[in-house]
PDB file of C-alpha atoms and ligand atoms in Angstrom:
ATOM      1  CA  MET A   1      -3.910   4.072  26.592  1.00  0.00           C
ATOM      2  CA  ASP A   2      -2.030   1.977  24.025  1.00  0.00           C
ATOM      3  CA  GLU A   3      -2.650   2.936  20.428  1.00  0.00           C
ATOM      4  CA  LYS A   4      -1.435   1.602  17.101  1.00  0.00           C
ATOM      5  CA  LEU A   5      -0.574   3.407  13.921  1.00  0.00           C
ATOM      6  CA  VAL A   6      -1.328   1.637  10.627  1.00  0.00           C
ATOM      7  CA  ILE A   7       0.760   2.471   7.584  1.00  0.00           C
ATOM      8  CA  ASN A   8      -0.834   1.636   4.258  1.00  0.00           C
ATOM      9  CA  TYR A   9       1.130   0.953   1.134  1.00  0.00           C
ATOM     10  CA  GLN A  10       0.993  -1.153  -1.990  1.00  0.00           C
ATOM     11  CA  ARG A  11       3.708  -3.556  -3.063  1.00  0.00           C
ATOM     12  CA  PHE A  12       4.401  -4.488  -6.668  1.00  0.00           C
ATOM     13  CA  ASP A  13       6.991  -6.757  -8.257  1.00  0.00           C
ATOM     14  CA  ASN A  14       8.065  -4.174 -10.807  1.00  0.00           C
ATOM     15  CA  ILE A  15       7.036  -0.898 -12.419  1.00  0.00           C
ATOM     16  CA  ASP A  16       5.112  -2.682 -15.174  1.00  0.00           C
ATOM     17  CA  GLN A  17       2.430  -3.447 -12.583  1.00  0.00           C
ATOM     18  CA  LEU A  18       1.866   0.241 -11.824  1.00  0.00           C
ATOM     19  CA  GLU A  19      -0.863   2.315 -13.433  1.00  0.00           C
ATOM     20  CA  ALA A  20       0.308   4.024 -16.623  1.00  0.00           C
ATOM     21  CA  SER A  21       1.018   7.487 -15.173  1.00  0.00           C
ATOM     22  CA  ASP A  22       2.992   5.979 -12.271  1.00  0.00           C
ATOM     23  CA  LYS A  23       4.981   3.805 -14.646  1.00  0.00           C
ATOM     24  CA  GLU A  24       5.753   6.879 -16.754  1.00  0.00           C
ATOM     25  CA  LEU A  25       6.910   8.712 -13.617  1.00  0.00           C
ATOM     26  CA  SER A  26       9.045   5.741 -12.590  1.00  0.00           C
ATOM     27  CA  LEU A  27      10.720   5.617 -15.995  1.00  0.00           C
ATOM     28  CA  ALA A  28      11.434   9.345 -15.624  1.00  0.00           C
ATOM     29  CA  ALA A  29      13.064   8.687 -12.238  1.00  0.00           C
ATOM     30  CA  ILE A  30      15.255   6.023 -13.829  1.00  0.00           C
ATOM     31  CA  ASP A  31      16.135   8.469 -16.610  1.00  0.00           C
ATOM     32  CA  ALA A  32      16.961  11.111 -13.990  1.00  0.00           C
ATOM     33  CA  LEU A  33      19.791   8.880 -12.764  1.00  0.00           C
ATOM     34  CA  LYS A  34      21.775  10.159 -15.763  1.00  0.00           C
ATOM     35  CA  GLY A  35      22.027  13.538 -14.050  1.00  0.00           C
ATOM     36  CA  SER A  36      23.327  12.178 -10.758  1.00  0.00           C
ATOM     37  CA  TYR A  37      26.667  13.618  -9.674  1.00  0.00           C
ATOM     38  CA  ALA A  38      27.845  11.259  -6.948  1.00  0.00           C
ATOM     39  CA  PRO A  39      31.621  10.778  -7.224  1.00  0.00           C
ATOM     40  CA  TYR A  40      32.030  10.580  -3.436  1.00  0.00           C
ATOM     41  CA  SER A  41      29.362   8.079  -2.404  1.00  0.00           C
ATOM     42  CA  ASN A  42      29.034   6.304  -5.773  1.00  0.00           C
ATOM     43  CA  PHE A  43      25.385   5.959  -4.794  1.00  0.00           C
ATOM     44  CA  HIS A  44      23.236   7.411  -7.528  1.00  0.00           C
ATOM     45  CA  VAL A  45      19.669   8.526  -6.880  1.00  0.00           C
ATOM     46  CA  GLY A  46      17.059   9.672  -9.375  1.00  0.00           C
ATOM     47  CA  ALA A  47      13.716  11.265  -8.612  1.00  0.00           C
ATOM     48  CA  ALA A  48      10.809  12.362 -10.756  1.00  0.00           C
ATOM     49  CA  LEU A  49       8.046  14.586  -9.554  1.00  0.00           C
ATOM     50  CA  ARG A  50       4.569  14.818 -11.054  1.00  0.00           C
ATOM     51  CA  LEU A  51       2.975  18.256 -10.938  1.00  0.00           C
ATOM     52  CA  LYS A  52      -0.764  18.880 -10.928  1.00  0.00           C
ATOM     53  CA  ASP A  53      -0.593  20.169 -14.491  1.00  0.00           C
ATOM     54  CA  GLY A  54       0.820  16.801 -15.589  1.00  0.00           C
ATOM     55  CA  ARG A  55       4.344  18.070 -16.003  1.00  0.00           C
ATOM     56  CA  ILE A  56       7.237  15.892 -14.804  1.00  0.00           C
ATOM     57  CA  VAL A  57      10.271  17.482 -13.121  1.00  0.00           C
ATOM     58  CA  LYS A  58      13.392  15.368 -12.624  1.00  0.00           C
ATOM     59  CA  GLY A  59      16.049  15.575  -9.939  1.00  0.00           C
ATOM     60  CA  SER A  60      19.132  13.624  -8.977  1.00  0.00           C
ATOM     61  CA  ASN A  61      21.599  13.725  -6.120  1.00  0.00           C
ATOM     62  CA  GLN A  62      24.329  16.329  -6.436  1.00  0.00           C
ATOM     63  CA  GLU A  63      27.447  15.921  -4.322  1.00  0.00           C
ATOM     64  CA  ASN A  64      30.338  18.199  -3.497  1.00  0.00           C
ATOM     65  CA  ALA A  65      33.877  17.821  -2.157  1.00  0.00           C
ATOM     66  CA  ALA A  66      32.593  19.703   0.878  1.00  0.00           C
ATOM     67  CA  TYR A  67      30.200  16.825   1.655  1.00  0.00           C
ATOM     68  CA  PRO A  68      27.420  18.716   3.443  1.00  0.00           C
ATOM     69  CA  SER A  69      27.056  21.007   0.439  1.00  0.00           C
ATOM     70  CA  GLY A  70      25.426  18.277  -1.636  1.00  0.00           C
ATOM     71  CA  LEU A  71      21.725  17.592  -1.948  1.00  0.00           C
ATOM     72  CA  CYS A  72      19.517  14.508  -2.284  1.00  0.00           C
ATOM     73  CA  ALA A  73      17.682  13.732  -5.511  1.00  0.00           C
ATOM     74  CA  GLU A  74      14.251  14.220  -3.968  1.00  0.00           C
ATOM     75  CA  ARG A  75      14.917  17.728  -2.684  1.00  0.00           C
ATOM     76  CA  THR A  76      16.701  18.662  -5.904  1.00  0.00           C
ATOM     77  CA  ALA A  77      13.496  17.745  -7.776  1.00  0.00           C
ATOM     78  CA  MET A  78      11.071  19.414  -5.355  1.00  0.00           C
ATOM     79  CA  PHE A  79      13.044  22.645  -5.030  1.00  0.00           C
ATOM     80  CA  ALA A  80      13.632  22.836  -8.792  1.00  0.00           C
ATOM     81  CA  ALA A  81       9.919  22.276  -9.422  1.00  0.00           C
ATOM     82  CA  ASN A  82       8.826  24.990  -7.030  1.00  0.00           C
ATOM     83  CA  ALA A  83      11.512  27.371  -8.275  1.00  0.00           C
ATOM     84  CA  ASN A  84      10.501  26.919 -11.895  1.00  0.00           C
ATOM     85  CA  TYR A  85       6.750  26.382 -11.455  1.00  0.00           C
ATOM     86  CA  PRO A  86       5.900  28.190  -8.230  1.00  0.00           C
ATOM     87  CA  GLY A  87       2.668  27.206  -6.619  1.00  0.00           C
ATOM     88  CA  VAL A  88       1.915  24.331  -8.988  1.00  0.00           C
ATOM     89  CA  PRO A  89       0.953  21.435  -6.685  1.00  0.00           C
ATOM     90  CA  GLN A  90       3.334  18.488  -6.484  1.00  0.00           C
ATOM     91  CA  THR A  91       1.227  15.335  -6.493  1.00  0.00           C
ATOM     92  CA  SER A  92       3.581  12.368  -6.793  1.00  0.00           C
ATOM     93  CA  ILE A  93       7.265  11.513  -6.534  1.00  0.00           C
ATOM     94  CA  ALA A  94       9.087   8.401  -7.767  1.00  0.00           C
ATOM     95  CA  ILE A  95      12.550   7.541  -6.465  1.00  0.00           C
ATOM     96  CA  VAL A  96      15.184   5.054  -7.565  1.00  0.00           C
ATOM     97  CA  SER A  97      18.818   4.425  -6.702  1.00  0.00           C
ATOM     98  CA  THR A  98      21.708   2.495  -8.186  1.00  0.00           C
ATOM     99  CA  TYR A  99      25.014   1.246  -6.937  1.00  0.00           C
ATOM    100  CA  HIS A 100      28.175   2.345  -8.714  1.00  0.00           C
ATOM    101  CA  ASP A 101      27.878  -0.638 -11.081  1.00  0.00           C
ATOM    102  CA  GLY A 102      24.497   0.638 -12.255  1.00  0.00           C
ATOM    103  CA  THR A 103      22.409  -2.081 -10.632  1.00  0.00           C
ATOM    104  CA  ILE A 104      19.230  -1.178  -8.774  1.00  0.00           C
ATOM    105  CA  PRO A 105      19.171  -2.674  -5.249  1.00  0.00           C
ATOM    106  CA  GLY A 106      16.457  -5.326  -4.857  1.00  0.00           C
ATOM    107  CA  ASN A 107      14.866  -3.462  -1.974  1.00  0.00           C
ATOM    108  CA  PRO A 108      14.136   0.185  -2.767  1.00  0.00           C
ATOM    109  CA  ALA A 109      16.148   2.906  -1.067  1.00  0.00           C
ATOM    110  CA  THR A 110      13.925   4.984   1.168  1.00  0.00           C
ATOM    111  CA  PRO A 111      14.089   8.789   1.402  1.00  0.00           C
ATOM    112  CA  CYS A 112      16.067  10.382   4.203  1.00  0.00           C
ATOM    113  CA  GLY A 113      14.285  12.242   6.980  1.00  0.00           C
ATOM    114  CA  SER A 114      15.080  15.677   5.583  1.00  0.00           C
ATOM    115  CA  CYS A 115      13.551  14.790   2.214  1.00  0.00           C
ATOM    116  CA  ARG A 116      10.439  13.391   3.933  1.00  0.00           C
ATOM    117  CA  GLN A 117      10.077  16.660   5.828  1.00  0.00           C
ATOM    118  CA  VAL A 118      10.324  18.676   2.610  1.00  0.00           C
ATOM    119  CA  MET A 119       7.794  16.346   0.948  1.00  0.00           C
ATOM    120  CA  ALA A 120       5.462  16.969   3.873  1.00  0.00           C
ATOM    121  CA  GLU A 121       5.618  20.707   3.358  1.00  0.00           C
ATOM    122  CA  PHE A 122       5.014  20.567  -0.384  1.00  0.00           C
ATOM    123  CA  GLN A 123       2.142  18.158   0.229  1.00  0.00           C
ATOM    124  CA  LYS A 124       0.661  20.655   2.667  1.00  0.00           C
ATOM    125  CA  LEU A 125       1.131  23.485   0.166  1.00  0.00           C
ATOM    126  CA  ALA A 126      -0.495  21.375  -2.555  1.00  0.00           C
ATOM    127  CA  GLY A 127      -3.566  20.829  -0.416  1.00  0.00           C
ATOM    128  CA  GLU A 128      -3.777  17.248  -1.595  1.00  0.00           C
ATOM    129  CA  ASN A 129      -1.885  13.997  -1.139  1.00  0.00           C
ATOM    130  CA  MET A 130       1.572  13.530  -2.610  1.00  0.00           C
ATOM    131  CA  SER A 131       2.082   9.853  -3.384  1.00  0.00           C
ATOM    132  CA  VAL A 132       5.527   8.327  -3.028  1.00  0.00           C
ATOM    133  CA  ILE A 133       6.782   5.511  -5.246  1.00  0.00           C
ATOM    134  CA  LEU A 134       9.948   3.702  -4.197  1.00  0.00           C
ATOM    135  CA  ILE A 135      11.520   1.631  -6.945  1.00  0.00           C
ATOM    136  CA  GLY A 136      13.666  -1.398  -6.174  1.00  0.00           C
ATOM    137  CA  GLY A 137      14.940  -4.105  -8.499  1.00  0.00           C
ATOM    138  CA  LYS A 138      12.702  -6.744  -6.940  1.00  0.00           C
ATOM    139  CA  MET A 139      10.039  -4.653  -5.246  1.00  0.00           C
ATOM    140  CA  VAL A 140       8.191  -1.403  -5.878  1.00  0.00           C
ATOM    141  CA  LEU A 141       6.328   0.288  -3.039  1.00  0.00           C
ATOM    142  CA  LYS A 142       3.642   2.949  -3.386  1.00  0.00           C
ATOM    143  CA  PHE A 143       2.497   5.137  -0.504  1.00  0.00           C
ATOM    144  CA  GLU A 144      -0.583   7.253  -1.190  1.00  0.00           C
ATOM    145  CA  LYS A 145       0.540  10.125   0.998  1.00  0.00           C
ATOM    146  CA  VAL A 146       3.644  11.459   2.713  1.00  0.00           C
ATOM    147  CA  ASP A 147       2.028  10.816   6.118  1.00  0.00           C
ATOM    148  CA  ASP A 148       2.564   7.107   5.463  1.00  0.00           C
ATOM    149  CA  ILE A 149       6.344   7.491   5.366  1.00  0.00           C
ATOM    150  CA  LEU A 150       6.500  10.320   7.905  1.00  0.00           C
ATOM    151  CA  PRO A 151       4.074   9.749  10.758  1.00  0.00           C
ATOM    152  CA  PHE A 152       3.553  12.615  13.184  1.00  0.00           C
ATOM    153  CA  ILE A 153       4.687  15.191  10.622  1.00  0.00           C
ATOM    154  CA  PHE A 154       6.134  18.380  12.036  1.00  0.00           C
ATOM    155  CA  ASP A 155       4.118  21.177  10.495  1.00  0.00           C
ATOM    156  CA  SER A 156       4.542  24.753  11.554  1.00  0.00           C
ATOM    157  CA  LEU A 157       2.544  26.322   8.751  1.00  0.00           C
ATOM    158  CA  ASP A 158      -0.450  26.730  11.023  1.00  0.00           C
TER     159      ASP A 158
HETATM  160  N1  THU B   1      20.608  10.418  -1.212  1.00  0.00           N
HETATM  161  C1  THU B   1      19.542  10.837  -1.942  1.00  0.00           C
HETATM  162  O1  THU B   1      19.704  11.409  -3.026  1.00  0.00           O
HETATM  163  N2  THU B   1      18.313  10.617  -1.436  1.00  0.00           N
HETATM  164  C2  THU B   1      18.048  10.034  -0.237  1.00  0.00           C
HETATM  165  O2  THU B   1      16.917   9.965   0.182  1.00  0.00           O
HETATM  166  C3  THU B   1      19.146   9.481   0.547  1.00  0.00           C
HETATM  167  C4  THU B   1      20.505   9.763   0.067  1.00  0.00           C
HETATM  168  C5  THU B   1      21.947  10.668  -1.748  1.00  0.00           C
HETATM  169  C6  THU B   1      22.718  11.694  -0.976  1.00  0.00           C
HETATM  170  C7  THU B   1      24.129  11.302  -1.316  1.00  0.00           C
HETATM  171  O3  THU B   1      24.475  11.917  -2.543  1.00  0.00           O
HETATM  172  C8  THU B   1      24.074   9.810  -1.527  1.00  0.00           C
HETATM  173  O4  THU B   1      22.709   9.495  -1.707  1.00  0.00           O
HETATM  174  C9  THU B   1      24.624   9.011  -0.377  1.00  0.00           C
HETATM  175  O5  THU B   1      24.032   9.342   0.816  1.00  0.00           O
END
């Protein structure tokens, strides 16, 4: 039997169109770009994570001369949040990238598969949806849950 999977998301022109808490999180992601250490790719990524208690935890990509030793902005934020505030649910993540000249690409960069998998696990641990906000220069996308950017999530916790 043929079936279809529908992915829901919202598209905005810019972060000013987001609700206030999402705009605040997006501005934090942009601010997180300051912490990016990306001398090898020159591709800077900032992420900001909203915790259930309202707290915002920032992350940015961290590279290394031994390339595989680096880590994406999203996982830096999620792992830092759970290391510092264990068990506090992670409810939303905003992500932005810039080229080496500091400009934000018109279309938002989308998280790599490994980061989506880690989001899926923290969403499961949270017991509620983690929304994902992808910030581009000409387009901002909001997904209400990780399932919408990672269909057929692998989940071994059960
Ligand atoms: N990067 C992220 O930080 N997040 C992603 O989702 C994709 C890629 C980083 C890793 C590396 O530092 C640089 O972008 C180029 O791949």
